[in-house]
Tab-separated table of C-alpha atoms and ligand atoms in Angstrom:
chain	number	residue	atom	x	y	z
A	1	UNK	CA	-67.407	131.702	61.787
A	2	UNK	CA	-67.623	128.407	59.655
A	3	UNK	CA	-63.940	126.408	60.513
A	4	UNK	CA	-64.154	124.013	63.352
A	5	UNK	CA	-60.182	125.316	63.510
A	6	UNK	CA	-62.220	127.961	65.940
A	7	UNK	CA	-63.953	125.912	68.068
A	8	UNK	CA	-63.186	124.590	71.215
A	9	UNK	CA	-62.844	120.598	71.229
A	10	UNK	CA	-65.986	120.404	72.805
A	11	UNK	CA	-68.182	121.813	69.585
A	12	UNK	CA	-67.844	120.792	66.251
A	13	UNK	CA	-70.202	122.058	62.931
A	14	UNK	CA	-70.840	119.333	60.579
A	15	UNK	CA	-70.076	119.708	57.013
A	16	UNK	CA	-73.864	118.766	55.572
A	17	UNK	CA	-76.082	120.146	53.382
A	18	UNK	CA	-77.855	121.555	56.868
A	19	UNK	CA	-75.201	122.337	59.001
A	20	UNK	CA	-75.296	122.228	62.226
A	21	UNK	CA	-73.360	123.123	65.289
A	22	UNK	CA	-73.234	120.160	67.646
A	23	UNK	CA	-72.104	120.299	71.685
A	24	UNK	CA	-71.021	117.631	73.538
A	25	UNK	CA	-69.990	118.179	77.463
A	26	UNK	CA	-70.015	115.908	80.145
A	27	UNK	CA	-73.319	118.549	81.105
A	28	UNK	CA	-75.476	118.127	77.977
A	29	UNK	CA	-75.580	116.973	74.680
A	30	UNK	CA	-77.178	119.776	72.332
A	31	UNK	CA	-77.423	120.409	68.424
A	32	UNK	CA	-78.218	124.084	66.583
A	33	UNK	CA	-79.283	124.777	63.019
A	34	UNK	CA	-77.664	127.464	61.509
A	35	UNK	CA	-80.578	127.675	59.294
A	36	UNK	CA	-83.042	130.202	61.616
A	37	UNK	CA	-80.551	129.227	64.521
A	38	UNK	CA	-82.239	126.732	66.047
A	39	UNK	CA	-81.684	124.672	68.590
A	40	UNK	CA	-82.777	120.911	67.858
A	41	UNK	CA	-81.671	119.288	70.415
A	42	UNK	CA	-80.758	119.352	74.116
A	43	UNK	CA	-80.131	116.114	76.142
A	44	UNK	CA	-78.810	117.145	79.743
A	45	UNK	CA	-76.017	114.404	81.278
A	46	UNK	CA	-77.924	111.166	81.944
A	47	UNK	CA	-81.326	112.498	80.606
A	48	UNK	CA	-83.222	112.070	77.701
A	49	UNK	CA	-84.479	114.279	74.741
A	50	UNK	CA	-85.834	117.506	75.538
A	51	UNK	CA	-86.957	118.716	72.414
A	52	UNK	CA	-88.932	117.372	69.752
A	53	UNK	CA	-88.517	117.206	66.058
A	54	UNK	CA	-90.711	115.233	63.623
A	55	UNK	CA	-89.528	112.435	62.111
A	56	UNK	CA	-90.884	114.400	59.163
A	57	UNK	CA	-88.941	117.535	59.445
A	58	UNK	CA	-87.289	118.902	56.552
A	59	UNK	CA	-83.960	119.767	57.108
A	60	UNK	CA	-82.610	120.940	53.846
A	61	UNK	CA	-83.300	124.507	54.054
A	62	UNK	CA	-86.024	124.814	52.569
A	63	UNK	CA	-88.668	125.382	55.166
A	64	UNK	CA	-88.220	126.069	59.340
A	65	UNK	CA	-87.454	122.332	61.095
A	66	UNK	CA	-90.774	121.283	62.712
A	67	UNK	CA	-89.855	120.971	65.747
A	68	UNK	CA	-86.901	122.451	68.371
A	69	UNK	CA	-86.864	126.005	68.643
A	70	UNK	CA	-87.582	128.212	65.781
A	71	UNK	CA	-87.560	131.917	66.363
A	72	UNK	CA	-89.769	133.762	65.710
A	73	UNK	CA	-88.846	137.094	64.827
A	74	UNK	CA	-89.625	140.623	64.172
A	75	UNK	CA	-92.965	138.851	64.558
A	76	UNK	CA	-95.074	135.874	66.051
A	77	UNK	CA	-97.909	134.347	64.091
A	78	UNK	CA	-99.625	136.968	61.967
A	79	UNK	CA	-97.986	140.097	63.619
A	80	UNK	CA	-98.514	143.052	65.854
A	81	UNK	CA	-100.192	145.624	62.748
A	82	UNK	CA	-103.933	145.831	62.164
A	83	UNK	CA	-103.431	143.824	58.914
A	84	UNK	CA	-102.050	140.472	58.510
A	85	UNK	CA	-98.280	139.835	58.176
A	86	UNK	CA	-96.279	137.676	56.238
A	87	UNK	CA	-94.653	134.965	56.676
A	88	UNK	CA	-96.067	133.662	59.205
A	89	UNK	CA	-94.367	133.983	62.234
A	90	UNK	CA	-91.316	136.290	60.477
A	91	UNK	CA	-88.768	135.555	58.288
A	92	UNK	CA	-85.856	135.060	61.069
A	93	UNK	CA	-86.633	130.866	60.922
A	94	UNK	CA	-86.487	131.311	57.568
A	95	UNK	CA	-82.652	132.181	56.781
A	96	UNK	CA	-79.562	131.413	57.573
A	97	UNK	CA	-77.806	132.888	60.545
A	98	UNK	CA	-74.011	133.378	61.099
A	99	UNK	CA	-72.447	131.509	64.275
A	100	UNK	CA	-69.989	134.268	65.200
A	101	UNK	CA	-68.888	132.715	68.297
A	102	UNK	CA	-68.249	129.611	70.611
A	103	UNK	CA	-67.049	129.955	74.080
A	104	UNK	CA	-66.570	126.553	76.624
A	105	UNK	CA	-66.154	127.905	79.658
A	106	UNK	CA	-66.471	124.096	81.509
A	107	UNK	CA	-69.494	124.388	83.262
A	108	UNK	CA	-71.521	126.065	80.221
A	109	UNK	CA	-70.980	126.098	76.428
A	110	UNK	CA	-71.963	129.391	74.561
A	111	UNK	CA	-73.075	129.755	70.982
A	112	UNK	CA	-73.462	133.034	69.326
A	113	UNK	CA	-75.529	133.322	65.859
A	114	UNK	CA	-76.397	136.819	64.486
A	115	UNK	CA	-78.605	138.075	61.418
A	116	UNK	CA	-78.914	141.365	60.623
A	117	UNK	CA	-81.179	143.623	58.445
A	118	UNK	CA	-78.613	143.195	55.399
A	119	UNK	CA	-78.399	139.710	55.500
A	120	UNK	CA	-82.428	139.720	55.822
A	121	UNK	CA	-82.626	141.820	52.946
A	122	UNK	CA	-84.302	139.581	50.255
A	123	UNK	CA	-86.589	138.008	52.384
A	124	UNK	CA	-90.193	138.056	52.162
A	125	UNK	CA	-91.714	140.450	54.487
A	126	UNK	CA	-88.878	142.797	54.803
A	127	UNK	CA	-90.613	145.775	54.130
A	128	UNK	CA	-93.368	145.266	56.879
A	129	UNK	CA	-90.090	145.939	59.592
A	130	UNK	CA	-87.300	147.732	56.960
A	131	UNK	CA	-85.117	149.194	59.887
A	132	UNK	CA	-81.662	148.257	60.192
A	133	UNK	CA	-80.907	145.993	63.320
A	134	UNK	CA	-78.956	143.325	64.526
A	135	UNK	CA	-80.082	140.591	66.138
A	136	UNK	CA	-78.061	137.959	68.292
A	137	UNK	CA	-78.923	134.446	69.709
A	138	UNK	CA	-77.212	133.298	72.433
A	139	UNK	CA	-77.283	129.925	73.123
A	140	UNK	CA	-76.068	128.630	76.403
A	141	UNK	CA	-76.416	124.711	76.657
A	142	UNK	CA	-74.974	123.749	80.723
A	143	UNK	CA	-77.394	121.764	82.999
A	144	UNK	CA	-79.831	123.849	82.067
A	145	UNK	CA	-80.259	125.264	78.105
A	146	UNK	CA	-80.475	129.015	78.169
A	147	UNK	CA	-81.650	131.111	74.810
A	148	UNK	CA	-81.668	135.023	74.594
A	149	UNK	CA	-82.194	136.948	71.467
A	150	UNK	CA	-80.941	140.493	71.803
A	151	UNK	CA	-81.675	142.774	69.606
A	152	UNK	CA	-79.867	146.238	68.465
A	153	UNK	CA	-81.505	148.724	66.705
A	154	UNK	CA	-78.755	150.181	64.086
A	155	UNK	CA	-81.267	152.520	62.301
A	156	UNK	CA	-82.060	156.254	62.634
A	157	UNK	CA	-86.323	155.776	63.080
A	158	UNK	CA	-87.455	153.448	66.664
A	159	UNK	CA	-87.508	149.671	65.570
A	160	UNK	CA	-91.044	147.346	67.204
A	161	UNK	CA	-90.565	143.727	66.559
A	162	UNK	CA	-91.994	140.579	68.712
A	163	UNK	CA	-90.130	137.530	69.611
A	164	UNK	CA	-91.804	133.926	70.434
A	165	UNK	CA	-89.140	131.193	71.239
A	166	UNK	CA	-91.409	128.192	69.725
A	167	UNK	CA	-90.326	125.219	71.854
A	168	UNK	CA	-91.331	121.935	70.735
A	169	UNK	CA	-90.784	119.894	73.751
A	170	UNK	CA	-90.607	115.972	73.492
A	171	UNK	CA	-93.075	114.359	75.384
A	172	UNK	CA	-94.394	110.578	75.976
A	173	UNK	CA	-98.084	111.153	75.806
A	174	UNK	CA	-99.374	114.856	75.758
A	175	UNK	CA	-102.516	113.853	77.205
A	176	UNK	CA	-100.812	112.425	80.530
A	177	UNK	CA	-98.701	115.770	80.881
A	178	UNK	CA	-99.827	118.902	83.041
A	179	UNK	CA	-98.676	122.437	82.829
A	180	UNK	CA	-98.707	124.296	85.683
A	181	UNK	CA	-99.057	128.381	86.066
A	182	UNK	CA	-101.806	129.174	84.092
A	183	UNK	CA	-104.617	128.735	86.448
A	184	UNK	CA	-106.932	131.386	85.978
A	185	UNK	CA	-104.871	133.037	83.235
A	186	UNK	CA	-106.517	135.416	80.488
A	187	UNK	CA	-106.272	134.077	77.550
A	188	UNK	CA	-107.271	134.458	73.229
A	189	UNK	CA	-107.524	131.261	71.264
A	190	UNK	CA	-109.049	132.000	67.400
A	191	UNK	CA	-109.752	135.739	68.342
A	192	UNK	CA	-111.825	134.666	71.525
A	193	UNK	CA	-110.945	135.748	74.860
A	194	UNK	CA	-110.816	132.737	77.895
A	195	UNK	CA	-109.398	132.579	81.232
A	196	UNK	CA	-107.483	129.452	82.485
A	197	UNK	CA	-109.504	126.797	85.022
A	198	UNK	CA	-107.929	126.720	88.724
A	199	UNK	CA	-106.669	123.087	87.503
A	200	UNK	CA	-103.586	122.506	85.713
A	201	UNK	CA	-104.026	122.477	82.441
A	202	UNK	CA	-104.263	119.463	80.541
A	203	UNK	CA	-104.090	118.830	76.401
A	204	UNK	CA	-105.921	115.887	75.125
A	205	UNK	CA	-106.275	117.176	71.264
A	206	UNK	CA	-106.269	120.332	69.294
A	207	UNK	CA	-105.479	123.483	71.297
A	208	UNK	CA	-103.979	127.219	69.985
A	209	UNK	CA	-104.169	129.788	73.237
A	210	UNK	CA	-101.991	132.965	73.870
A	211	UNK	CA	-101.750	133.874	77.452
A	212	UNK	CA	-101.607	136.764	79.195
A	213	UNK	CA	-98.442	135.301	81.300
A	214	UNK	CA	-94.816	136.219	81.685
A	215	UNK	CA	-94.711	134.159	85.259
A	216	UNK	CA	-92.844	130.618	85.227
A	217	UNK	CA	-94.444	127.640	84.435
A	218	UNK	CA	-93.747	124.045	84.840
A	219	UNK	CA	-94.207	121.123	82.476
A	220	UNK	CA	-95.096	117.690	84.753
A	221	UNK	CA	-94.647	114.194	82.304
A	222	UNK	CA	-95.216	111.228	84.779
A	223	UNK	CA	-94.129	109.326	81.801
A	224	UNK	CA	-91.416	109.747	81.612
A	225	UNK	CA	-90.879	111.260	85.090
A	226	UNK	CA	-89.301	114.458	84.528
A	227	UNK	CA	-90.320	118.389	85.200
A	228	UNK	CA	-89.480	121.351	82.740
A	229	UNK	CA	-89.473	124.146	83.897
A	230	UNK	CA	-89.355	127.415	81.661
A	231	UNK	CA	-88.310	130.855	82.594
A	232	UNK	CA	-88.871	133.556	80.257
A	233	UNK	CA	-87.055	136.681	81.277
A	234	UNK	CA	-88.759	140.020	79.913
A	235	UNK	CA	-91.248	138.032	78.354
A	236	UNK	CA	-94.947	138.575	78.064
A	237	UNK	CA	-97.192	136.398	76.817
A	238	UNK	CA	-97.053	131.890	77.007
A	239	UNK	CA	-98.113	130.285	73.625
A	240	UNK	CA	-99.384	126.970	73.992
A	241	UNK	CA	-100.164	124.894	70.958
A	242	UNK	CA	-101.090	121.088	69.891
A	243	UNK	CA	-102.271	120.247	66.461
A	244	UNK	CA	-104.387	117.884	67.432
A	245	UNK	CA	-104.876	114.164	65.325
A	246	UNK	CA	-106.864	116.265	62.639
A	247	UNK	CA	-104.089	119.154	61.994
A	248	UNK	CA	-101.443	116.808	62.647
A	249	UNK	CA	-102.777	114.877	59.685
A	250	UNK	CA	-102.421	118.015	57.623
A	251	UNK	CA	-99.542	118.802	58.168
A	252	UNK	CA	-97.244	117.091	55.724
A	253	UNK	CA	-94.143	117.718	57.902
A	254	UNK	CA	-95.970	115.980	60.753
A	255	UNK	CA	-96.664	112.700	61.080
A	256	UNK	CA	-100.033	111.555	62.562
A	257	UNK	CA	-99.188	110.000	65.450
A	258	UNK	CA	-96.737	112.868	66.619
A	259	UNK	CA	-99.300	115.146	68.520
A	260	UNK	CA	-98.759	113.255	71.097
A	261	UNK	CA	-95.310	113.468	71.444
A	262	UNK	CA	-95.103	117.018	71.929
A	263	UNK	CA	-96.536	119.816	73.566
A	264	UNK	CA	-95.346	123.994	72.325
A	265	UNK	CA	-94.898	125.732	75.476
A	266	UNK	CA	-93.634	129.211	73.577
A	267	UNK	CA	-92.298	131.567	75.563
A	268	UNK	CA	-92.614	135.605	73.791
A	269	UNK	CA	-92.695	138.833	73.842
A	270	UNK	CA	-95.489	139.653	71.221
A	271	UNK	CA	-99.139	141.479	70.605
A	272	UNK	CA	-99.323	144.483	72.909
A	273	UNK	CA	-96.576	144.208	74.523
A	274	UNK	CA	-93.939	144.221	71.209
A	275	UNK	CA	-91.089	145.654	72.438
A	276	UNK	CA	-89.780	149.132	71.637
A	277	UNK	CA	-85.924	149.800	70.375
A	278	UNK	CA	-84.927	153.310	69.905
A	279	UNK	CA	-82.418	154.127	67.826
A	280	UNK	CA	-79.108	152.518	69.003
A	281	UNK	CA	-80.533	150.777	71.726
A	282	UNK	CA	-80.399	146.918	72.414
A	283	UNK	CA	-83.354	145.007	73.921
A	284	UNK	CA	-83.176	141.257	75.201
A	285	UNK	CA	-86.120	138.802	76.089
A	286	UNK	CA	-84.853	135.083	76.888
A	287	UNK	CA	-85.891	131.837	78.429
A	288	UNK	CA	-83.826	129.274	80.548
A	289	UNK	CA	-85.306	126.122	80.155
A	290	UNK	CA	-84.406	123.364	83.333
A	291	UNK	CA	-85.235	119.292	83.701
A	292	UNK	CA	-85.612	118.352	86.938
A	293	UNK	CA	-87.157	114.377	88.037
A	294	UNK	CA	-90.591	115.175	88.605
A	295	UNK	CA	-91.269	115.015	92.976
A	296	UNK	CA	-93.126	111.384	93.531
A	297	UNK	CA	-96.822	111.864	93.603
A	298	UNK	CA	-97.161	114.101	90.815
B	1	LIG	O1	-97.675	129.442	67.622
B	1	LIG	C1	-98.554	128.581	67.721
B	1	LIG	C2	-98.790	128.793	65.922
B	1	LIG	O2	-99.237	129.792	65.736
B	1	LIG	C3	-99.859	127.996	66.025
B	1	LIG	O3	-101.153	128.840	65.421
B	1	LIG	C4	-99.687	127.038	64.449
B	1	LIG	O4	-100.182	127.225	63.606
B	1	LIG	C5	-98.189	126.908	65.117
B	1	LIG	O5	-97.619	128.133	65.299
B	1	LIG	C6	-96.661	126.576	63.725
B	1	LIG	O6	-96.866	127.622	62.751
B	1	LIG	P1	-96.168	126.692	62.060
B	1	LIG	O7	-96.409	128.159	60.615
B	1	LIG	O8	-94.353	126.384	62.007
B	1	LIG	O9	-96.698	125.784	61.083
């Protein structure tokens, strides 16, 4: 669907080189780029932007946008096989998805984006996951933001895949934030195992940890006075990533100082918990992001 005539009045497609679905209702405003089906903005009514997008992000479809919520699929990072799978984070975030439908039920605008194995046939890395599939990303924008990836195995062979919602949260100063829910939880960083301390996580530089966690997390940002609640469904891991000053300086699509303004808290189904779907079956993984006022004193 690329025709604005079929959209509700609360949504429209931009007609520029990087087409985006823009949703504007009394509950929220948001944007989803068709390239990678990447949510790049979500602003709940009366609130501020939830998602970080770098000022140096590239929006011409030549590479994933540095920010928003790229969908890592059909693998996360270097993948679930023993050898390194390329490209990093799978091919889905580097392909245009089809917009299937947009429905406004008054409280929530639901948009659906589709990527099939056929659309991905020429993508680098496709041979690593060669099965026929249909992936459908449902984006629900209301008072909260909910993403669900439903993958149907349309092949005669079983399908194994990983998925991560690689969410970049916008924060005023990451060093003042606290991430709750990973206390005492096991993680791996650079191949080395560790365990979260008994205190909420503070980030003051580079971090790249894959936590063995499927529980609800909360990110408290005292400077913005807000709490973000991150609820995964059918997920297995939480990834916390910030490039730190040196990492940001090395990236061409992130400004040097911007590491302070973002924190990735990713919701994934990955590694030993990769999804296995039988022929004809569908599997779903989802995340819901809700914003509330930070209780006084936190
Ligand atoms: O999910 C964390 C991570 O895998 C980091 O290791 C870091 O490289 C980040 O993702 C961003 O990856 P990208 O390919 O978008 O530069």
